[in-house]
mmCIF file of C-alpha atoms in Angstrom:
data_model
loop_
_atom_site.group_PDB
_atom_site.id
_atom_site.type_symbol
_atom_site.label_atom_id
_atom_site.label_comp_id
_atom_site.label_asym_id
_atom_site.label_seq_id
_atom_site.Cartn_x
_atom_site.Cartn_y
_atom_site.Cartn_z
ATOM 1 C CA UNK A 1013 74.902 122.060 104.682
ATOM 2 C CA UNK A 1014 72.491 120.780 106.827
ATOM 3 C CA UNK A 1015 74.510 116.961 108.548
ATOM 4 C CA UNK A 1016 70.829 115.826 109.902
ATOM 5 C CA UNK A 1017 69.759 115.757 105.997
ATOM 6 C CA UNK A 1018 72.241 115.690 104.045
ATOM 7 C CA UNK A 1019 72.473 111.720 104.625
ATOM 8 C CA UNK A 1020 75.971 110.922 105.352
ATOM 9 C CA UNK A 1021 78.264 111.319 108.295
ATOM 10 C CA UNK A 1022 82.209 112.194 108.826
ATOM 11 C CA UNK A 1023 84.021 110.221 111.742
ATOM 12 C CA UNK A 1024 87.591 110.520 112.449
ATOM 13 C CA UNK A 1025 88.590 107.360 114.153
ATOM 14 C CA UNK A 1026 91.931 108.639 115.566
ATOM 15 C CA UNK A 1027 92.499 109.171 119.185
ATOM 16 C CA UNK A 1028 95.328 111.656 118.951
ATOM 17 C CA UNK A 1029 94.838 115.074 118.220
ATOM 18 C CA UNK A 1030 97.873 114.893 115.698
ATOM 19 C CA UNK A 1031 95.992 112.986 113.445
ATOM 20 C CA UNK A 1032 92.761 114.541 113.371
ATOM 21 C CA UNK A 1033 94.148 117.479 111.047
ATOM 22 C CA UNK A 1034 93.260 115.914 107.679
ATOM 23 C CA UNK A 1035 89.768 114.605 108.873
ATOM 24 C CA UNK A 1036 88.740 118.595 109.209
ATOM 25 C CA UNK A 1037 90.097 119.640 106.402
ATOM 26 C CA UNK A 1038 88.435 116.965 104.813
ATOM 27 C CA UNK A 1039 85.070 117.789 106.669
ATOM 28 C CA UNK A 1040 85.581 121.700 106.194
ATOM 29 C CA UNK A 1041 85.364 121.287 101.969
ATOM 30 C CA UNK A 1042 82.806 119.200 102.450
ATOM 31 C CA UNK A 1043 80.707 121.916 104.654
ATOM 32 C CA UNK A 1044 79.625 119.415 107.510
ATOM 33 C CA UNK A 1045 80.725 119.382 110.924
ATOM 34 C CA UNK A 1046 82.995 116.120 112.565
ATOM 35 C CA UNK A 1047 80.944 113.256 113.908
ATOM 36 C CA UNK A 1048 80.887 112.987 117.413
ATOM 37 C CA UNK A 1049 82.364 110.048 118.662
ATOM 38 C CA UNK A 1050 85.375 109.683 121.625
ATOM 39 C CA UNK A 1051 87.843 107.587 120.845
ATOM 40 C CA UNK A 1052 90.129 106.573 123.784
ATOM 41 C CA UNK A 1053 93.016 103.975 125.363
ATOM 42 C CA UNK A 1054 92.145 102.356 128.338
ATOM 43 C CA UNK A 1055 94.627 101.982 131.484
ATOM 44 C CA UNK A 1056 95.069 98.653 129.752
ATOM 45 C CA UNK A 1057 95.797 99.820 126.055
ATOM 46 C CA UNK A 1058 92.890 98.568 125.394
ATOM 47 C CA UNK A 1059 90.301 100.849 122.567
ATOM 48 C CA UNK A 1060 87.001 102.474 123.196
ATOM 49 C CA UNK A 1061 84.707 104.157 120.791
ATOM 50 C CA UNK A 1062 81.528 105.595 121.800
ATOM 51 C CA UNK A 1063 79.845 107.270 119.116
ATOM 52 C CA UNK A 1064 77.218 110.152 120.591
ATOM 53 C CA UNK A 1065 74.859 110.529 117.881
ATOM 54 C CA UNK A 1066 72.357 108.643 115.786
ATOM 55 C CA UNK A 1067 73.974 106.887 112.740
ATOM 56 C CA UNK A 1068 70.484 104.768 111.812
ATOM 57 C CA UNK A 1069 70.342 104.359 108.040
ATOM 58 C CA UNK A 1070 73.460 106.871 107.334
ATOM 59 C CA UNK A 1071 75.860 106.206 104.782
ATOM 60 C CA UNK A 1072 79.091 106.696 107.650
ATOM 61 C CA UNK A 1073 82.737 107.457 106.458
ATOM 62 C CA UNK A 1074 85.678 106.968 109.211
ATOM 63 C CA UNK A 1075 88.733 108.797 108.541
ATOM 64 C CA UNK A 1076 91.537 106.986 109.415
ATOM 65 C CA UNK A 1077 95.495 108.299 109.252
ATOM 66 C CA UNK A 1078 97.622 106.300 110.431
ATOM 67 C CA UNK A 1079 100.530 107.106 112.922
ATOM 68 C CA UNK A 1080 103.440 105.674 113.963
ATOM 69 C CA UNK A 1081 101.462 103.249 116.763
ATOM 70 C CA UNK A 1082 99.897 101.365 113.656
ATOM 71 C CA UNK A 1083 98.614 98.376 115.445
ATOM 72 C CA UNK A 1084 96.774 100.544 117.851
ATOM 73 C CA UNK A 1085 94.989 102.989 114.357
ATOM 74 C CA UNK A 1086 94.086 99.717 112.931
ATOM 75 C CA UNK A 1087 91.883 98.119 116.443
ATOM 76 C CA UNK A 1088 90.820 101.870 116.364
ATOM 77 C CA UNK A 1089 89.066 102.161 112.980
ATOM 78 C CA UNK A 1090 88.033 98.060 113.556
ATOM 79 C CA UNK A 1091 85.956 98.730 116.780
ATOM 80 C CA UNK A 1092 84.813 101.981 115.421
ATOM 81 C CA UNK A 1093 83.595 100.158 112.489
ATOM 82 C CA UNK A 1094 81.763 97.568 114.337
ATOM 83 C CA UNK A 1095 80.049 100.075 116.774
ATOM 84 C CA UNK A 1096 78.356 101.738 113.313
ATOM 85 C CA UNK A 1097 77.762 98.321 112.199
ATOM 86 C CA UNK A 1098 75.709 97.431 115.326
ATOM 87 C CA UNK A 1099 74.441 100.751 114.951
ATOM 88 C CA UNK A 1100 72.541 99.973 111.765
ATOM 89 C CA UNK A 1101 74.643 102.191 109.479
ATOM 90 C CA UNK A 1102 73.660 101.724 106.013
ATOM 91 C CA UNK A 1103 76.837 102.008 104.566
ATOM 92 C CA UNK A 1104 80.702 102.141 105.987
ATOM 93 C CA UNK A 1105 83.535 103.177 104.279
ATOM 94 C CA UNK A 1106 87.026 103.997 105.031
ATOM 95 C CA UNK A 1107 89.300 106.435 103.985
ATOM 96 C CA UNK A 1108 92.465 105.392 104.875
ATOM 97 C CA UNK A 1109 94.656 107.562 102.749
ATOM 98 C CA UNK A 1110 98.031 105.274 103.483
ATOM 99 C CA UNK A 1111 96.891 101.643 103.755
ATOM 100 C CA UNK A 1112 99.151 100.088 106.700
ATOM 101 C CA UNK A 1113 100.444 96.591 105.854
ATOM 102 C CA UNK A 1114 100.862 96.964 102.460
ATOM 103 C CA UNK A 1115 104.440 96.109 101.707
ATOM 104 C CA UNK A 1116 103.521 92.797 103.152
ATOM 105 C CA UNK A 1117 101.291 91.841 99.900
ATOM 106 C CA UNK A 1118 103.785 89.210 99.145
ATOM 107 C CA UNK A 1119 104.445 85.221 100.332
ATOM 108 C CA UNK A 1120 107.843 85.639 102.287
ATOM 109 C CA UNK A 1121 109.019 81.886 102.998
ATOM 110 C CA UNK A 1122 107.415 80.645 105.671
ATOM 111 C CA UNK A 1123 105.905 84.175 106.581
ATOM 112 C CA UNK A 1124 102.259 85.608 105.676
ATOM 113 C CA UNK A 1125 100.401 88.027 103.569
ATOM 114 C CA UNK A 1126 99.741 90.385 106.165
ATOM 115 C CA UNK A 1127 97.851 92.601 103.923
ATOM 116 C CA UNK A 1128 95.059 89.889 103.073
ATOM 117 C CA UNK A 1129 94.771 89.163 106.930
ATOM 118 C CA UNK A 1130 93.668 93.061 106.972
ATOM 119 C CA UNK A 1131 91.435 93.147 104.653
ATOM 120 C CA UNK A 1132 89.444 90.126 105.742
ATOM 121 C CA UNK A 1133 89.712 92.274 109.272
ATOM 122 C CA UNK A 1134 87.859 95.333 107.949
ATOM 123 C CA UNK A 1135 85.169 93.175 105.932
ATOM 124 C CA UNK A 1136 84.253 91.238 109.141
ATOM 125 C CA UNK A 1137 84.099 94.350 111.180
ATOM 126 C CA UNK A 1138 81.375 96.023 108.764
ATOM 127 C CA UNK A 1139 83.371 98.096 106.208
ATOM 128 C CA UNK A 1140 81.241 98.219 102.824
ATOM 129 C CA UNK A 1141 83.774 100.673 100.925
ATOM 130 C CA UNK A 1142 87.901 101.759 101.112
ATOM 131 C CA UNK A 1143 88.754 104.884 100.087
ATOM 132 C CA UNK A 1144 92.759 104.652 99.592
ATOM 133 C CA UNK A 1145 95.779 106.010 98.436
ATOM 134 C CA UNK A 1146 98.328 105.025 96.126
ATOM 135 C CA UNK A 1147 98.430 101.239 97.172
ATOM 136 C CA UNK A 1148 101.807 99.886 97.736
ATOM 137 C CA UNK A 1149 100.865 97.263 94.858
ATOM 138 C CA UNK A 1150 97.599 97.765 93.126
ATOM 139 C CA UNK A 1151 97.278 94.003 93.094
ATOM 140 C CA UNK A 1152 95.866 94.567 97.089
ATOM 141 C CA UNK A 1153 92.464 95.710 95.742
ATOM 142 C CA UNK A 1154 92.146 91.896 95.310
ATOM 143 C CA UNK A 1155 92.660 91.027 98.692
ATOM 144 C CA UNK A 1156 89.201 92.747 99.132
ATOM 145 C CA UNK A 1157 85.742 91.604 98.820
ATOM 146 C CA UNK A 1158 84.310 95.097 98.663
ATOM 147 C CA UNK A 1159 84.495 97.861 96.025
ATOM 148 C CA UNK A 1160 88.515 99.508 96.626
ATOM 149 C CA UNK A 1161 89.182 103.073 95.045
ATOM 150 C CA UNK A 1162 92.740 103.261 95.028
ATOM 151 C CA UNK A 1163 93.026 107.313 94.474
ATOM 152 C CA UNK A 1164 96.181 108.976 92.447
ATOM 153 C CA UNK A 1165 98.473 111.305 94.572
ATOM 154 C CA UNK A 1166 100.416 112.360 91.247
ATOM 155 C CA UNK A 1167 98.505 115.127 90.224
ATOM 156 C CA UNK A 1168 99.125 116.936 92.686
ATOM 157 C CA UNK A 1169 102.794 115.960 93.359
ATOM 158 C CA UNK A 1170 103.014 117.087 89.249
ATOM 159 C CA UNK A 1171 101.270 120.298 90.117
ATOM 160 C CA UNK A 1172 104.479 121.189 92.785
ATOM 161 C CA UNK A 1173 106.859 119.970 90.138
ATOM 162 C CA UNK A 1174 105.696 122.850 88.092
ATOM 163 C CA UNK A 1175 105.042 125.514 89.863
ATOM 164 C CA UNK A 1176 107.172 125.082 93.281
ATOM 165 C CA UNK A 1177 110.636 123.427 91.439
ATOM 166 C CA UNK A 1178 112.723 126.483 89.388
ATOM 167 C CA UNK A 1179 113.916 125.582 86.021
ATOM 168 C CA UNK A 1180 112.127 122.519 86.209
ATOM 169 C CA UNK A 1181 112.409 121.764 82.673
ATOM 170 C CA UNK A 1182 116.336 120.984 83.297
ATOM 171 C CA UNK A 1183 115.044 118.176 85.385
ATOM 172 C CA UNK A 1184 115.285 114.746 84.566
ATOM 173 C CA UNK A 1185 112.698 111.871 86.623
ATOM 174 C CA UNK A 1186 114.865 109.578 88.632
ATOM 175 C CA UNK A 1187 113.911 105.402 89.630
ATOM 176 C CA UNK A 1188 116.283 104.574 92.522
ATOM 177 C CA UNK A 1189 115.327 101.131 91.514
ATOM 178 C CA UNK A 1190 114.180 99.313 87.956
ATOM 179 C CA UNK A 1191 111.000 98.379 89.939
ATOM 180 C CA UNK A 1192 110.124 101.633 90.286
ATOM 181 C CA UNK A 1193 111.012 102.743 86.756
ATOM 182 C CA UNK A 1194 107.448 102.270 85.786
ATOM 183 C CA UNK A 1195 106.144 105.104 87.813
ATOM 184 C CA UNK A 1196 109.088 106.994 87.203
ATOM 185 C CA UNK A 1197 108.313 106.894 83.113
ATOM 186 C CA UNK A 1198 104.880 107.956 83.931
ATOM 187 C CA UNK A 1199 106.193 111.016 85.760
ATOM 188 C CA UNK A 1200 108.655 111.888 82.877
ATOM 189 C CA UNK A 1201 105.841 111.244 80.391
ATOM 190 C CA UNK A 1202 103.585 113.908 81.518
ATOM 191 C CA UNK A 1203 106.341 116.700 82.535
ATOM 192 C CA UNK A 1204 107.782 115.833 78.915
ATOM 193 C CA UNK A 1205 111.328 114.905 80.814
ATOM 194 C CA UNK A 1206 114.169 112.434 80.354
ATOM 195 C CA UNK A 1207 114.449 109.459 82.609
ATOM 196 C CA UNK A 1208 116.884 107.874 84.347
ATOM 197 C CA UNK A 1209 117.063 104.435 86.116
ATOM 198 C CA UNK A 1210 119.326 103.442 88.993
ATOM 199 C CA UNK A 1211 120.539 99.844 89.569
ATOM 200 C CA UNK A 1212 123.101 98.000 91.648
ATOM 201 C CA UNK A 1213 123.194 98.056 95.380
ATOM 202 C CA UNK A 1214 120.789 100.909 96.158
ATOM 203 C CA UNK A 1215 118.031 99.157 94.848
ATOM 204 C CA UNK A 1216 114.949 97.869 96.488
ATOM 205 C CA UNK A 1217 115.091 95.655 99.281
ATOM 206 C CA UNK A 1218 111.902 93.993 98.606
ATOM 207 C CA UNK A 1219 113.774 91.318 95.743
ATOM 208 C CA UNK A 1220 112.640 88.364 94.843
ATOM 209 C CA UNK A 1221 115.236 86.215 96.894
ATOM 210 C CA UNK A 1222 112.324 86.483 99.938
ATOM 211 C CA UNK A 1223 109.464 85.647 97.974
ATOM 212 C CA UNK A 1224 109.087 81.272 99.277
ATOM 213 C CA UNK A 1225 111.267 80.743 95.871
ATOM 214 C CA UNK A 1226 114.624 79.577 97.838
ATOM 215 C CA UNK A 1227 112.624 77.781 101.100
ATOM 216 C CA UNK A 1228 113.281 75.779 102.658
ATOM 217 C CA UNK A 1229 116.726 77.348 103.120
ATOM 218 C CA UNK A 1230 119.835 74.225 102.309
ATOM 219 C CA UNK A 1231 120.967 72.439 104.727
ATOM 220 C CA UNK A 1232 124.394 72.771 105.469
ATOM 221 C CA UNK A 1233 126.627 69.830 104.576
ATOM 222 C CA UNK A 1234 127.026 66.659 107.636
ATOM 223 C CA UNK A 1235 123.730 67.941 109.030
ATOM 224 C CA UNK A 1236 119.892 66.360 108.582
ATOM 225 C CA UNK A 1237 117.095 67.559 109.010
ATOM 226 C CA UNK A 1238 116.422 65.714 112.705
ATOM 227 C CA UNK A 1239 119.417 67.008 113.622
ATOM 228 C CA UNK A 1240 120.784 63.809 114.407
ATOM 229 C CA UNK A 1241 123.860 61.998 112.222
ATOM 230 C CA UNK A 1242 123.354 58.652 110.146
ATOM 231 C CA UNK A 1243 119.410 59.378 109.250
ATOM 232 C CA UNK A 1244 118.502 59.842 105.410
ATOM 233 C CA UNK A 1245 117.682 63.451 104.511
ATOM 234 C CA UNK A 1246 114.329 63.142 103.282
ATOM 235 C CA UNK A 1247 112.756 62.938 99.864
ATOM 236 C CA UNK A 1248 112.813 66.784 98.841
ATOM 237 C CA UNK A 1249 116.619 67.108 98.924
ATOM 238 C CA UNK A 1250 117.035 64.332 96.684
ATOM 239 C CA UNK A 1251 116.342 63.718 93.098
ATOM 240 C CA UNK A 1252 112.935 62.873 92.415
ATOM 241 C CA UNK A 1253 113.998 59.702 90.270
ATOM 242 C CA UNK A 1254 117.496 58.281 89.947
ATOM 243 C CA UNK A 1255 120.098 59.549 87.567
ATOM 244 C CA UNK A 1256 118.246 62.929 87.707
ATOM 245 C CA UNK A 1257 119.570 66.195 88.881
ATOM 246 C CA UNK A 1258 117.906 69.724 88.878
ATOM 247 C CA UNK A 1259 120.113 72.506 87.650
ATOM 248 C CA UNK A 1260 122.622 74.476 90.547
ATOM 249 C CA UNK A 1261 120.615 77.621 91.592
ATOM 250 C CA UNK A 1262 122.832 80.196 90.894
ATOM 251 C CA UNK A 1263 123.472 82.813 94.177
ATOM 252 C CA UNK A 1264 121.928 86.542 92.357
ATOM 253 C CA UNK A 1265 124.952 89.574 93.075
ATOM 254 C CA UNK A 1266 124.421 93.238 92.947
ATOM 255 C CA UNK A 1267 126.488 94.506 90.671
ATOM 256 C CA UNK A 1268 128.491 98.300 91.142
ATOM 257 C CA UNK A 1269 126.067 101.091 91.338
ATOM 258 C CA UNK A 1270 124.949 102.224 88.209
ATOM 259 C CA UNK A 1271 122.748 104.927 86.723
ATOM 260 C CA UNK A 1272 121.083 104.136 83.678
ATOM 261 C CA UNK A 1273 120.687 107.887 81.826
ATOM 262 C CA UNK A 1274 122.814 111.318 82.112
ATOM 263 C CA UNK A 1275 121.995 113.642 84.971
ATOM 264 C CA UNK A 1276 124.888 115.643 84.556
ATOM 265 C CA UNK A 1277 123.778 119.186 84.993
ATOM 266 C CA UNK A 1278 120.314 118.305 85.942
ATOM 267 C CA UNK A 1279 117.804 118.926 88.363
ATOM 268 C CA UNK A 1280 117.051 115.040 89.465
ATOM 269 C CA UNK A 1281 113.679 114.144 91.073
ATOM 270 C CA UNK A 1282 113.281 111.045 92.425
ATOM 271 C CA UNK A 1283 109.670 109.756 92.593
ATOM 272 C CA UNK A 1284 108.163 106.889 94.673
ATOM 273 C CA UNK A 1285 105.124 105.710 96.261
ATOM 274 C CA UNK A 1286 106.863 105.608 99.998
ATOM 275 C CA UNK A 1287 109.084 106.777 101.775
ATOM 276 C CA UNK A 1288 110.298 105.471 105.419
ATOM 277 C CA UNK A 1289 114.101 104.301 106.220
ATOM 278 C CA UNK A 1290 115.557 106.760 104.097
ATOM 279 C CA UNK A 1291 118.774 105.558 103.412
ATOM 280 C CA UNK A 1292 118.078 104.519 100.121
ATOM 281 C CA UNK A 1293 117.398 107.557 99.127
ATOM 282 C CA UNK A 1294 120.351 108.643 100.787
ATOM 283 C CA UNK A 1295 122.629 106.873 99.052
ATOM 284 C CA UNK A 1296 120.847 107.162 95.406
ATOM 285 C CA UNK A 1297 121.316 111.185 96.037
ATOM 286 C CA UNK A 1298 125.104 111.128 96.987
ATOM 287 C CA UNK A 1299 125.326 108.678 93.817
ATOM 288 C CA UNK A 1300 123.322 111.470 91.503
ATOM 289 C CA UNK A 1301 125.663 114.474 93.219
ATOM 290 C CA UNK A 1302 128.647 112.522 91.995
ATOM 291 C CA UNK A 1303 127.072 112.286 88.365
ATOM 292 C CA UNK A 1304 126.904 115.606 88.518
ATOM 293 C CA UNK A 1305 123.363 116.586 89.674
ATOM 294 C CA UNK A 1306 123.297 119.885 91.078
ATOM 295 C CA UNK A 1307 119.747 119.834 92.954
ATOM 296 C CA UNK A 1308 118.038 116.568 94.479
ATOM 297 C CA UNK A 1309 114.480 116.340 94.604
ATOM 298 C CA UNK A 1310 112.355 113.221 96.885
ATOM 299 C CA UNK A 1311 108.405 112.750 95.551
ATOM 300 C CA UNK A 1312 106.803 110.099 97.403
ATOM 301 C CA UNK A 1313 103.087 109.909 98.366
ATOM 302 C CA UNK A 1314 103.142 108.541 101.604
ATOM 303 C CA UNK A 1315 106.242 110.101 104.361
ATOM 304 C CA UNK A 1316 106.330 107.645 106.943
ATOM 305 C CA UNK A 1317 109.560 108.876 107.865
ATOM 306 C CA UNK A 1318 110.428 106.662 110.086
ATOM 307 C CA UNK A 1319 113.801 106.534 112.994
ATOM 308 C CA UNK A 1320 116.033 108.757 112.519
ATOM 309 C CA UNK A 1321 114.938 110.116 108.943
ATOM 310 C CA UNK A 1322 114.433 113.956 109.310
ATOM 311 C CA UNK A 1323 118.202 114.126 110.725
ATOM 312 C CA UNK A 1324 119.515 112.198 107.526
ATOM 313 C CA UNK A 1325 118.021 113.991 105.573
ATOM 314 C CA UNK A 1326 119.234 117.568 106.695
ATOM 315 C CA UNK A 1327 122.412 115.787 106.888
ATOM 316 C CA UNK A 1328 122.378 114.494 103.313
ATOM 317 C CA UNK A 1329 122.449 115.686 99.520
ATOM 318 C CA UNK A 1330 118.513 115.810 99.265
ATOM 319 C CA UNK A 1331 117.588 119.362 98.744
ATOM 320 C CA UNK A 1332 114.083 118.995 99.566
ATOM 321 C CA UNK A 1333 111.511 116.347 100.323
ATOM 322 C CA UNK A 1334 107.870 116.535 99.267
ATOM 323 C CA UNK A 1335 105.425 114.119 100.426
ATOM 324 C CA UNK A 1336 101.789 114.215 101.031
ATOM 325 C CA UNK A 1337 99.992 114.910 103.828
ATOM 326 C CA UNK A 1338 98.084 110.815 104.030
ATOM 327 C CA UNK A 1339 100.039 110.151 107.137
ATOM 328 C CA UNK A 1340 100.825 113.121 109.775
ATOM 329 C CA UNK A 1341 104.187 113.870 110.564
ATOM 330 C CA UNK A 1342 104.405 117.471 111.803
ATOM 331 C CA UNK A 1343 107.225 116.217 114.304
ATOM 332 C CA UNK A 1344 109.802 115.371 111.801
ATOM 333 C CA UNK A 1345 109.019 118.716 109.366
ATOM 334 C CA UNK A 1346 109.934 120.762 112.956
ATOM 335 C CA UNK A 1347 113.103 118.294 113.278
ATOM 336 C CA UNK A 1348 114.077 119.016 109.368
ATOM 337 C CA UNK A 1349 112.937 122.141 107.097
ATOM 338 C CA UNK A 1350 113.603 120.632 103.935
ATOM 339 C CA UNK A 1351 110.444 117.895 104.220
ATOM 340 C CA UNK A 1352 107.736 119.615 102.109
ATOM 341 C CA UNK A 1353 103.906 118.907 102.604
ATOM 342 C CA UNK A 1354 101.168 118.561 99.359
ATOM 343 C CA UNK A 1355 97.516 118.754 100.683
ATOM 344 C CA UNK A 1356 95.652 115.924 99.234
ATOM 345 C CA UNK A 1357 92.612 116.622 101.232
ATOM 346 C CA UNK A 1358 90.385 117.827 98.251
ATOM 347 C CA UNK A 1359 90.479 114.825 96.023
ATOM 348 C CA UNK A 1360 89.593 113.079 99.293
ATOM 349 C CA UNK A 1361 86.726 114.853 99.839
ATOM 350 C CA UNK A 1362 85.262 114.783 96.382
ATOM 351 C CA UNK A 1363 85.904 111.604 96.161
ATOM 352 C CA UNK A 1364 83.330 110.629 99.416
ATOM 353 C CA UNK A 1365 80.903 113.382 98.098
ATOM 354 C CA UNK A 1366 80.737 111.462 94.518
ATOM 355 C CA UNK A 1367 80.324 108.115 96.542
ATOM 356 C CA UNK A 1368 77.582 108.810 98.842
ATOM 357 C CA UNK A 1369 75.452 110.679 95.578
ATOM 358 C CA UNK A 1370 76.381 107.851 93.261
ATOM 359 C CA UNK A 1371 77.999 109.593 90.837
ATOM 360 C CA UNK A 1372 80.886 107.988 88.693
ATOM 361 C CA UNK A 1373 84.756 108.116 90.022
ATOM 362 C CA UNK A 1374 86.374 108.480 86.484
ATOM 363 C CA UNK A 1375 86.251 112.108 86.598
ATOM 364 C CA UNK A 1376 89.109 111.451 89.946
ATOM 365 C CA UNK A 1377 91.137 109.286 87.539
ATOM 366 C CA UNK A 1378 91.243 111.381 84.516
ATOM 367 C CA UNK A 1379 94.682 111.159 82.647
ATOM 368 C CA UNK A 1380 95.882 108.677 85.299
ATOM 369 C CA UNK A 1381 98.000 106.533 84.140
ATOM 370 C CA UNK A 1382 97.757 102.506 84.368
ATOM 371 C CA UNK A 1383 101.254 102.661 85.550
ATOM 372 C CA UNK A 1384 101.078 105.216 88.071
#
């Protein structure tokens, strides 16, 4: 294909080779060649993008992975977004297969919502269009006021179950916490398998006891809020109107770890959207050995992999860990052989080829479910 007619253009706005790899895979299905554009760190840490070609009237997509240095992918793909913008690019979208911030989608006491704050970023820098991956919580699409396709890594996570996983029909789809049973069932539903929840102290951190519904935190007893003895605590530790009293909050405990379904002789695969500090996961698969699982299996979209993750997992129960290949981390499958990559880079590039001809996205989403 001919880029100077065919009326769209591919940047990568990564400025480590590292994380370039998906961008030309992505470009190489397509049949076009990489934009040119540099982008580079200052002595200062401070970005530069020049982009070296004409991008008048183009409909642009910037590839965006990001790596471990998060902050530093995020001012990338913003000033590489505003340079097309002032650039009179038609259109900009971004394909940022693991959206960064996204676990911070929630109020957290006197905190923020991180993710919003992003998303109002990439509007006011020019963005027209995000091209995502399995959101953290689908919810986020909200936070946008531009079209969001939030793409479905499952099919092809499925596809390894099936043909990479031996005697996967003895398997049985594993939620290391009930919030994540949902996706779990969907799993199980389409393999035709049995499912099995996990609950008690392995379960998500992300619980509701951080969510602004216990602030402000109680004061302890003798103390004020001024700090100073004798003054009246103000209005909102006392009861509204005399004679009434609201009901004792009671403190939530995690009971014993327990798992909800047998995995006794089973293959257990345990599925998830992300997977960073790993030891959750740890812990859930030295809980499933003891029920007498004899092979543990990690799904999970998006392998951050975070600290010191390859080395607990070679160390642990997990006999393999499959993730896709939205963020790069080529470092930690050299540190640990049992982290397993899934290409995604296909449905990626259909899905900008549909966009910039206008063609409809359902065929992407096809027997995708709403839980997944």
């Amino acid at each position: 294909m001919n880029i100077s007619k065919s009326g769209y253009r591919v940047f990568s706005a990564n400025s480590t080779t590292a994380c370039t790899e998906l961008a030309k895979k992505i470009t190489e299905r397509l049949g076009v060649d990489l934009g040119k554009s540099v982008v580079y760190q200052e002595s200062n840490r401070e970005t530069r993008v020049d982009v070296k070609e004409s991008v008048r009237g183009q409909d642009i997509f910037i590839i965006q992975t990001i790596p471990r240095d998060v902050n530093t992918a995020i001012m990338e793909l913003l000033v590489m977004a505003y340079a097309l913008k002032t650039n009179c690019a038609k259109n900009i979208i971004g394909v940022i297969p693991y959206f960064p911030y996204s676990k911070q989608c929630k109020m957290r006491k006197r905190g923020s919502i991180v993710c919003k704050l992003l998303a109002s970023m990439l509007a006011k820098a020019g963005l027209t269009h995000i091209i995502t991956m399995d959101l953290h919580q689908k919810e986020i699409q909200g936070f946008f006021s531009f079209p969001v396709d939030n793409l479905r890594a499952s099919p092809f996570l499925l596809q390894y179950i099936q043909e990479e996983i031996p005697d996967y029909r003895n398997a049985i789809i594993v939620a290391k916490s009930p919030s994540a049973a949902k996706r779990a069932q969907s799993y199980a539903e389409r393999l035709r398998l049995g499912l099995a929840v996990m609950h008690g102290e392995a379960q998500c951190s992300e619980s509701d006891m951080a969510d602004g519904r216990h602030s402000p935190p109680p004061m302890s007893s003798g103390r004020t809020t001024s700090g100073h003895p004798g003054l009246e605590l103000p209005w909102r530790h006392q009861p509204s109107f005399p004679g009434i009293e609201l009901p004792i909050m009671m403190a939530k405990e995690k009971p014993p770890i327990t798992v909800v379904g047998d995995v006794g002789g089973r293959i257990a695969i345990i599925v998830d959207d992300i997977i960073d500090d790993v030891e959750d996961f740890v812990a859930a698969a030295e809980i499933l050995k003891e029920r007498g699982a004899y092979k543990i299996y990690i799904m999970a979209t998006h392998g951050l992999l975070s600290a010191e993750a390859p080395r607990l997992i070679e160390e642990s129960a997990i006999d393999e860990v499959v993730v896709t290949n939205t963020v790069p981390h080529e470092v930690q499958k050299l540190q640990c052989p049992k982290i397993k990559t899934v290409d995604v880079s296909m449905i990626l590039a259909e899905a900008i080829r549909r966009i910039h001809n206008g063609e409809s996205m359902a065929y992407l989403f096809r027997n995708i479910t709403v839980d997944d």
